[in-house]
């Protein structure tokens, strides 16, 4: 599967932004989808994941209550709605996919496919 992230940009602290990740192929609905982010000089970190049907989601503590992950299997797209953004949310946001089950899905090595990333900058 090929992934294309989009929707990043510059936003003021307290604002909102939605990033999207479009996937190729006809088997999108069989993939667990995750969002990760990488700030300058830091390691890539888990943000959120969503199960194949959209009913299961999990968030990093740092974004819980502010970010919402969702997916539209008919459009082969996963979204990350980010509200109440903070300067520390500034990072390149990456979407990831994997279709092997029974994993934690919070580690980068658990995902086989990655998008190119989209930059989100939150100004103070």
Short mmCIF file of C-alpha atoms in Angstrom, two decimals:
data_model
loop_
_atom_site.label_atom_id
_atom_site.label_comp_id
_atom_site.label_asym_id
_atom_site.label_seq_id
_atom_site.Cartn_x
_atom_site.Cartn_y
_atom_site.Cartn_z
CA UNK A 1 0.00 0.00 0.00
CA UNK A 2 1.22 3.52 -0.78
CA UNK A 3 0.41 6.38 1.58
CA UNK A 4 0.21 10.10 0.86
CA UNK A 5 -0.14 12.49 3.77
CA UNK A 6 -1.42 16.03 3.33
CA UNK A 7 -3.00 18.91 5.17
CA UNK A 8 -0.13 20.20 7.25
CA UNK A 9 0.50 23.89 7.69
CA UNK A 10 1.02 26.77 10.06
CA UNK A 11 -1.52 27.35 12.81
CA UNK A 12 -1.60 29.44 15.95
CA UNK A 13 -1.61 27.87 19.39
CA UNK A 14 -5.13 26.92 20.37
CA UNK A 15 -6.15 26.43 16.78
CA UNK A 16 -7.17 23.34 14.84
CA UNK A 17 -5.92 21.46 11.83
CA UNK A 18 -6.85 18.23 10.09
CA UNK A 19 -4.27 16.13 8.32
CA UNK A 20 -5.21 13.36 5.93
CA UNK A 21 -3.55 10.27 4.57
CA UNK A 22 -4.76 8.74 1.33
CA UNK A 23 -3.90 5.14 0.59
CA UNK A 24 -3.68 3.30 -2.68
CA UNK A 25 -5.03 -0.18 -3.27
CA UNK A 26 -8.28 -2.02 -2.68
CA UNK A 27 -7.38 -3.57 0.67
CA UNK A 28 -7.23 -0.39 2.77
CA UNK A 29 -9.94 -1.66 5.09
CA UNK A 30 -7.70 -4.54 6.22
CA UNK A 31 -4.96 -2.24 7.50
CA UNK A 32 -4.46 -0.83 10.96
CA UNK A 33 -3.63 2.84 10.45
CA UNK A 34 -1.41 4.91 12.68
CA UNK A 35 -0.17 8.46 12.99
CA UNK A 36 3.30 9.28 14.29
CA UNK A 37 5.19 12.54 14.54
CA UNK A 38 8.78 13.63 14.63
CA UNK A 39 9.92 16.95 16.00
CA UNK A 40 13.33 18.40 15.08
CA UNK A 41 16.08 16.60 16.93
CA UNK A 42 13.72 14.05 18.44
CA UNK A 43 12.76 10.48 17.71
CA UNK A 44 9.58 9.62 15.88
CA UNK A 45 6.79 9.09 18.39
CA UNK A 46 3.39 7.47 18.39
CA UNK A 47 0.33 9.72 18.20
CA UNK A 48 -2.69 7.50 17.51
CA UNK A 49 -3.93 4.39 15.76
CA UNK A 50 -7.27 3.16 14.50
CA UNK A 51 -8.53 -0.35 13.87
CA UNK A 52 -9.69 -1.66 10.54
CA UNK A 53 -13.35 -0.80 11.07
CA UNK A 54 -12.76 2.44 12.92
CA UNK A 55 -14.27 1.25 16.17
CA UNK A 56 -11.00 0.86 18.02
CA UNK A 57 -8.74 3.83 18.62
CA UNK A 58 -5.80 4.53 20.90
CA UNK A 59 -3.97 7.77 21.64
CA UNK A 60 -0.75 8.90 23.18
CA UNK A 61 -1.33 10.58 26.53
CA UNK A 62 0.08 13.84 25.15
CA UNK A 63 -2.75 14.18 22.61
CA UNK A 64 -5.63 12.41 24.33
CA UNK A 65 -8.71 14.61 24.43
CA UNK A 66 -7.32 17.00 21.79
CA UNK A 67 -6.74 14.79 18.74
CA UNK A 68 -9.17 12.44 17.01
CA UNK A 69 -8.24 9.77 14.51
CA UNK A 70 -10.84 8.54 12.05
CA UNK A 71 -11.01 6.70 8.77
CA UNK A 72 -13.22 6.46 5.72
CA UNK A 73 -12.70 3.07 4.15
CA UNK A 74 -14.79 4.02 1.12
CA UNK A 75 -12.31 6.81 0.39
CA UNK A 76 -9.18 4.90 1.47
CA UNK A 77 -8.33 7.76 3.80
CA UNK A 78 -7.41 8.19 7.44
CA UNK A 79 -7.66 11.53 9.20
CA UNK A 80 -6.18 13.16 12.27
CA UNK A 81 -8.21 16.04 13.61
CA UNK A 82 -6.04 18.16 15.89
CA UNK A 83 -7.65 20.66 18.22
CA UNK A 84 -6.26 22.92 20.95
CA UNK A 85 -2.87 22.75 19.30
CA UNK A 86 0.22 23.61 21.28
CA UNK A 87 3.68 24.70 20.12
CA UNK A 88 5.00 21.33 21.30
CA UNK A 89 2.77 19.66 18.70
CA UNK A 90 5.05 21.10 16.02
CA UNK A 91 6.44 18.16 14.03
CA UNK A 92 6.34 16.28 10.79
CA UNK A 93 3.32 14.00 10.96
CA UNK A 94 3.55 10.58 9.33
CA UNK A 95 0.83 8.08 8.59
CA UNK A 96 1.60 4.38 8.72
CA UNK A 97 -0.15 1.13 7.88
CA UNK A 98 0.14 -2.51 8.74
CA UNK A 99 -2.09 -5.53 8.20
CA UNK A 100 -0.63 -7.94 10.71
CA UNK A 101 -2.78 -8.27 13.79
CA UNK A 102 -2.07 -8.77 17.49
CA UNK A 103 0.45 -6.00 17.85
CA UNK A 104 0.56 -2.99 20.12
CA UNK A 105 0.71 -0.59 17.15
CA UNK A 106 2.46 2.09 19.18
CA UNK A 107 5.97 1.39 17.92
CA UNK A 108 7.39 2.46 14.58
CA UNK A 109 8.81 -0.98 13.85
CA UNK A 110 5.31 -2.47 13.92
CA UNK A 111 4.31 -0.69 10.73
CA UNK A 112 5.44 -1.87 7.32
CA UNK A 113 4.23 1.08 5.24
CA UNK A 114 4.83 4.79 5.71
CA UNK A 115 3.74 8.01 4.07
CA UNK A 116 6.13 10.85 3.32
CA UNK A 117 5.05 13.12 6.17
CA UNK A 118 3.38 16.49 6.38
CA UNK A 119 4.71 19.39 8.45
CA UNK A 120 2.57 20.92 11.17
CA UNK A 121 3.87 24.11 12.75
CA UNK A 122 2.14 25.62 15.76
CA UNK A 123 3.13 29.16 16.59
CA UNK A 124 2.88 30.60 20.10
#
